[in-house]
XYZ file of C-alpha atoms in Angstrom:
425
model
C 52.781 108.722 151.075
C 54.053 109.485 147.574
C 56.341 106.493 147.135
C 53.792 104.094 148.582
C 51.285 105.208 145.957
C 53.703 104.182 143.216
C 54.300 100.695 144.578
C 53.001 97.497 143.035
C 52.052 94.906 145.633
C 53.876 91.592 145.433
C 53.268 88.605 147.667
C 55.929 87.417 150.084
C 56.687 83.773 150.738
C 57.303 82.581 154.297
C 60.443 80.777 155.348
C 62.952 82.128 152.818
C 65.888 84.184 154.084
C 66.389 87.495 152.255
C 69.987 88.010 151.062
C 69.867 91.628 152.311
C 69.932 90.325 155.886
C 73.587 89.517 156.734
C 74.667 86.490 158.719
C 76.222 86.426 162.166
C 79.739 86.345 160.711
C 79.213 89.453 158.564
C 81.443 92.486 159.173
C 80.021 95.248 161.336
C 78.680 97.693 158.746
C 76.912 94.997 156.727
C 74.108 94.917 159.280
C 70.847 96.576 158.362
C 70.244 100.191 159.319
C 67.565 101.801 161.440
C 64.950 102.335 158.713
C 62.337 99.831 157.595
C 62.458 99.430 153.823
C 59.814 100.055 151.192
C 59.879 99.228 147.495
C 58.093 100.816 144.543
C 57.940 100.380 140.783
C 57.852 103.159 138.211
C 58.550 103.496 134.505
C 60.422 106.354 132.882
C 60.110 107.062 129.167
C 62.799 108.835 127.165
C 61.398 109.866 123.790
C 63.101 109.581 120.406
C 66.030 107.336 121.252
C 68.043 105.433 118.598
C 67.942 101.658 119.012
C 71.008 100.012 117.425
C 69.241 96.631 117.378
C 66.424 97.832 115.138
C 66.258 99.548 111.786
C 67.660 98.614 108.389
C 70.030 101.312 107.140
C 70.173 103.221 110.433
C 69.069 102.656 114.072
C 65.339 102.944 114.569
C 64.326 105.995 116.614
C 61.697 105.110 119.219
C 60.693 105.834 122.801
C 62.942 104.172 125.363
C 60.986 102.604 128.252
C 62.915 102.041 131.497
C 61.157 100.286 134.384
C 62.612 101.263 137.756
C 62.813 99.423 141.053
C 62.980 101.946 143.906
C 64.041 101.062 147.443
C 63.498 103.729 150.084
C 63.481 104.364 153.853
C 60.009 103.654 155.228
C 58.239 104.486 158.485
C 57.137 100.993 159.463
C 58.200 97.443 158.798
C 55.991 95.039 156.898
C 55.989 91.409 155.822
C 58.600 91.848 153.112
C 58.226 90.688 149.541
C 59.112 88.027 147.011
C 60.788 89.294 143.863
C 59.992 87.480 140.624
C 62.650 87.721 137.926
C 64.575 85.652 135.378
C 67.954 85.206 133.738
C 68.671 84.113 130.195
C 69.400 80.396 129.876
C 71.941 78.813 127.564
C 69.421 78.585 124.716
C 68.346 82.211 125.140
C 65.086 81.308 126.867
C 64.492 82.904 130.270
C 64.800 80.819 133.440
C 62.393 82.318 136.022
C 63.019 82.266 139.772
C 62.222 84.151 142.970
C 64.288 86.033 145.553
C 62.970 86.935 149.027
C 63.277 90.538 150.154
C 62.895 92.563 153.332
C 61.235 95.500 151.561
C 57.489 95.994 151.796
C 55.634 97.228 148.698
C 53.440 100.171 149.581
C 55.156 100.952 152.875
C 54.773 104.642 153.818
C 57.981 106.500 153.049
C 59.929 108.227 155.800
C 60.076 112.002 156.042
C 63.421 113.597 155.340
C 65.911 114.192 152.552
C 67.941 111.178 151.505
C 70.892 110.791 149.127
C 70.205 109.270 145.720
C 71.898 106.070 144.556
C 71.562 104.915 140.942
C 72.153 101.129 140.883
C 73.006 99.657 137.458
C 72.923 95.923 136.815
C 75.117 93.954 134.414
C 74.514 92.574 130.932
C 71.425 90.361 130.992
C 70.817 90.838 134.717
C 67.879 92.474 136.471
C 67.481 94.940 139.375
C 66.006 92.212 141.592
C 69.377 90.435 141.639
C 70.840 93.503 143.337
C 67.935 93.876 145.762
C 70.241 92.735 148.582
C 72.231 95.969 148.146
C 69.296 98.238 147.360
C 67.433 97.091 150.464
C 70.522 97.264 152.665
C 71.293 100.847 151.636
C 67.675 101.958 151.930
C 67.673 100.755 155.542
C 70.593 103.150 156.098
C 68.928 106.257 154.700
C 69.490 106.130 150.933
C 66.948 106.133 148.128
C 68.106 103.566 145.596
C 66.854 103.662 142.004
C 67.641 100.621 139.854
C 66.685 100.701 136.155
C 65.803 97.483 134.324
C 67.749 97.826 131.078
C 65.932 94.912 129.402
C 68.986 93.549 127.596
C 68.758 90.941 124.834
C 69.859 87.379 125.760
C 73.560 87.363 126.604
C 74.002 84.281 124.410
C 73.158 86.438 121.359
C 76.509 88.119 120.774
C 75.188 89.840 117.648
C 73.065 92.010 119.969
C 75.988 93.339 122.023
C 75.664 96.795 120.482
C 72.415 97.348 122.379
C 73.709 97.183 125.962
C 76.995 98.796 124.915
C 75.177 101.813 123.518
C 72.394 102.179 126.013
C 74.048 101.592 129.393
C 75.740 104.998 129.856
C 72.897 106.808 128.074
C 70.271 105.214 130.308
C 72.204 105.855 133.520
C 72.737 109.519 132.656
C 69.063 109.938 131.718
C 67.711 108.251 134.860
C 70.000 110.255 137.156
C 69.078 113.562 135.517
C 65.347 112.793 135.442
C 65.220 111.696 139.081
C 67.173 114.792 140.104
C 64.794 116.989 138.079
C 61.700 115.452 139.646
C 63.247 115.681 143.113
C 63.855 119.425 142.697
C 60.251 119.827 141.586
C 59.010 117.861 144.590
C 57.405 115.264 142.342
C 56.421 111.807 143.546
C 57.962 109.400 144.096
C 61.221 111.354 144.398
C 60.229 114.235 146.671
C 62.437 112.883 149.465
C 65.525 112.595 147.234
C 68.375 115.036 147.854
C 69.558 115.623 144.262
C 72.728 117.342 145.427
C 73.997 114.091 146.971
C 74.117 111.474 144.222
C 76.109 108.248 143.973
C 76.444 105.696 141.170
C 76.879 101.946 141.658
C 77.296 99.555 138.748
C 78.146 95.892 138.249
C 79.922 94.550 135.145
C 78.316 96.294 132.136
C 76.689 98.578 134.693
C 80.197 99.345 135.982
C 81.207 100.486 132.496
C 78.083 102.622 132.479
C 78.672 104.344 135.808
C 82.344 105.060 135.114
C 81.348 106.632 131.803
C 78.562 108.614 133.480
C 81.110 109.745 136.086
C 83.161 111.434 133.395
C 85.394 108.898 131.636
C 85.436 109.975 127.932
C 84.286 107.350 125.433
C 86.724 106.359 122.702
C 85.468 107.218 119.192
C 85.652 103.555 118.087
C 82.497 102.950 120.113
C 80.568 104.971 117.540
C 81.114 102.289 114.916
C 80.520 99.476 117.418
C 77.054 100.881 118.220
C 75.883 101.715 114.668
C 76.622 105.364 115.340
C 74.527 105.673 118.512
C 77.468 106.605 120.743
C 79.311 108.661 118.104
C 77.879 112.018 119.295
C 78.799 111.166 122.892
C 82.370 110.005 122.259
C 85.412 112.249 122.484
C 85.073 115.000 119.899
C 81.334 114.452 119.491
C 78.744 117.221 119.794
C 77.219 115.674 122.934
C 80.423 114.471 124.571
C 79.737 116.454 127.744
C 76.133 115.319 128.204
C 76.753 111.944 129.818
C 78.352 113.185 133.029
C 76.013 112.987 136.018
C 75.686 116.204 138.010
C 76.204 116.507 141.764
C 78.089 113.218 141.866
C 79.674 112.479 145.233
C 80.871 108.878 144.850
C 81.115 105.930 142.450
C 81.180 102.192 143.170
C 82.306 99.993 140.264
C 81.880 96.264 140.951
C 83.747 94.062 138.458
C 83.345 96.823 135.840
C 83.921 96.175 132.157
C 86.984 98.347 131.539
C 88.021 96.881 128.175
C 85.963 95.483 125.321
C 87.193 93.367 122.427
C 90.725 93.973 123.752
C 90.276 97.681 123.134
C 90.250 100.584 125.567
C 86.724 101.865 126.179
C 87.781 105.344 127.168
C 89.891 107.812 125.241
C 93.087 109.527 126.330
C 93.702 109.208 130.048
C 90.426 107.318 130.471
C 89.194 107.057 134.057
C 91.837 109.577 135.127
C 89.301 112.268 134.240
C 86.963 111.066 137.001
C 87.300 113.205 140.110
C 84.576 111.638 142.270
C 85.884 109.240 144.951
C 85.624 105.700 143.603
C 85.475 102.233 145.135
C 86.481 99.384 142.828
C 85.499 95.830 143.822
C 86.764 92.790 141.911
C 87.880 89.162 142.159
C 91.503 88.355 141.380
C 90.372 85.571 139.023
C 87.819 87.628 137.107
C 88.442 86.475 133.553
C 85.408 88.324 132.185
C 86.612 91.901 132.747
C 90.188 91.146 133.778
C 92.063 91.878 136.981
C 95.585 92.973 136.005
C 95.458 94.224 133.331
C 91.849 95.135 133.917
C 90.152 96.593 136.968
C 93.404 97.025 138.889
C 94.745 98.980 135.928
C 91.794 101.366 136.100
C 92.346 101.780 139.841
C 95.968 102.741 139.215
C 95.067 105.133 136.397
C 92.388 107.154 138.201
C 94.959 109.567 139.560
C 92.709 112.591 140.100
C 90.379 110.941 142.604
C 90.662 109.313 145.988
C 90.050 105.673 145.126
C 89.894 102.289 146.803
C 90.312 98.728 145.545
C 88.735 95.752 147.331
C 90.043 92.470 145.912
C 88.558 89.088 146.751
C 91.455 86.691 146.250
C 90.609 83.834 143.864
C 87.051 85.078 143.260
C 85.692 85.304 139.729
C 83.190 87.587 138.037
C 79.958 86.488 139.746
C 80.495 88.457 142.945
C 77.637 90.964 143.052
C 74.416 89.096 142.302
C 72.287 87.194 144.803
C 73.069 83.530 145.372
C 71.502 80.886 143.156
C 68.007 79.755 144.175
C 66.959 76.131 143.476
C 65.628 77.066 140.025
C 69.117 78.252 139.016
C 71.036 75.175 140.181
C 69.970 72.723 137.477
C 72.600 73.465 134.828
C 76.158 74.778 134.830
C 75.147 77.784 132.690
C 72.451 78.822 135.157
C 74.438 78.452 138.368
C 77.492 80.120 136.844
C 75.494 83.367 136.582
C 75.293 83.579 140.354
C 77.796 81.460 142.284
C 81.552 81.732 142.756
C 83.880 78.737 142.570
C 85.654 79.585 145.836
C 83.717 82.071 147.953
C 80.431 81.687 149.825
C 77.973 84.050 148.194
C 76.549 85.347 151.480
C 80.093 86.196 152.539
C 80.828 88.094 149.327
C 77.646 90.138 149.675
C 78.198 90.925 153.358
C 81.758 92.182 152.849
C 80.643 94.347 149.936
C 77.739 95.769 151.964
C 80.197 96.639 154.749
C 82.643 98.528 152.528
C 80.007 100.170 150.334
C 78.253 101.441 153.468
C 81.483 102.878 154.876
C 82.382 104.440 151.523
C 79.009 106.049 150.798
C 78.542 107.261 154.363
C 82.005 108.818 154.272
C 81.820 110.517 150.887
C 78.103 111.063 150.278
C 76.904 111.784 153.823
C 80.241 113.295 154.960
C 80.266 110.985 157.974
C 83.853 111.233 159.235
C 83.283 108.396 161.732
C 83.475 105.952 158.812
C 87.010 106.981 157.867
C 88.599 104.315 160.069
C 86.797 101.582 158.136
C 88.486 102.740 154.911
C 91.761 104.555 155.472
C 94.953 103.191 156.962
C 94.032 99.499 156.677
C 96.815 97.002 156.174
C 96.486 96.069 152.493
C 96.409 92.291 153.044
C 93.554 91.301 155.329
C 95.490 88.253 156.549
C 98.286 90.478 157.897
C 96.158 92.159 160.541
C 96.921 91.552 164.223
C 95.062 92.144 167.477
C 97.527 91.928 170.391
C 96.236 90.390 173.606
C 93.227 88.755 172.004
C 92.404 85.382 173.612
C 92.565 82.247 171.487
C 89.362 80.688 170.224
C 86.228 81.843 168.474
C 86.024 85.598 168.991
C 82.843 87.243 167.709
C 83.892 90.797 168.631
C 84.513 93.331 165.880
C 87.976 94.798 165.563
C 88.162 98.394 166.854
C 90.886 99.154 164.331
C 93.895 101.371 164.940
C 95.622 101.915 167.261
C 94.379 98.854 169.187
C 94.451 96.412 166.282
C 95.411 96.147 162.631
C 92.750 93.528 161.958
C 90.458 95.424 159.608
C 88.104 97.639 161.602
C 84.653 96.076 161.875
C 85.779 92.513 161.101
C 85.787 89.545 163.433
C 89.425 88.475 163.811
C 89.097 85.053 162.174
C 87.006 86.422 159.299
C 89.371 89.054 157.885
C 91.043 86.668 155.444
C 91.471 86.225 151.708
C 91.151 89.886 150.715
C 93.128 92.987 149.789
C 92.043 96.578 150.401
C 94.071 99.412 148.953
C 93.698 103.193 148.908
C 95.351 105.811 146.743
C 94.710 109.527 147.301
C 94.134 111.987 144.499
C 97.334 113.438 143.108
């Protein structure tokens, strides 16, 4: 098959539990879907791109190379894989580690037409750290494309202009190029349905997807990126070229919504986004801010149906896989990946549940998922299930009208969260 031909084989290690596979206390929609999962690697090249981190008097113009990790529905299950990746340590040197996955490199891809998801990682992260979500969604009939943005070390604050400039540009380019190749029937995207596209981004990737969804960049970002974003900011000649076409839904996980205490977007900001949006954030996220911060953006996006999932007392590190042994040796390393309060497997499972419901509802037009999103009591702790026996109950709540415990949650596990919905006005 086309996608299988593009895959690079990677060895899998026995005994490790992939984070894409939810635990027994995960909410209902976190469970894996019916499809086996394959994974492939591909590189896209965008010619003649300005690099704000190179060049003396002006950014150096060079080809932009973007490696992609692609998760897709396959026809048969295989042994899985072991992802090899790294995060920048405190000194700027990479700390390598591995993450087990359920996807099989080279697995034959399934016939059909599947929605496209562009999955954008945060500053200094890597696609492999979001494999839990890419694999989970691929098992449910999505083709997930995750670019590796190859950021400079996050400890080098003088290099911030690079990720700031490139994130929305890269996301818009990858989405358009995958859609173009899908329409042409080109491998490995022949099975992609380009008319059903969703964007998911974490942290800096969240800033990127909200911009690519239509939020207009403030002109001050031109100066902050050595002029790279000036043509794409409000009033610029290319201001309309960042918006992704055929966009059905956006998921912004702990998105950067302000930088240097300045608004990223001009005018009404995210209010210009009309695609349904799911915001996910911890109430103690001091990196991007909660209120003001992500909650503010949720309130301001008045022209779209939008949702806000809040993990009470959680910080910024909510979306990446849990820390393997190699990342538990220093505070800097473990702080990339672990939360001070929440179990990481719990954070990932709840997000997989709500992201599945949201994408199925708005990208696949699956009305059966509406009850998992609309009409929930805002505070998870306030839900009730009359007549339920005392003790450990593993059953999933059926939702209204039988219960107000969040639909799809076990009654003792719907705690410590808020889920809010505001319709478009």
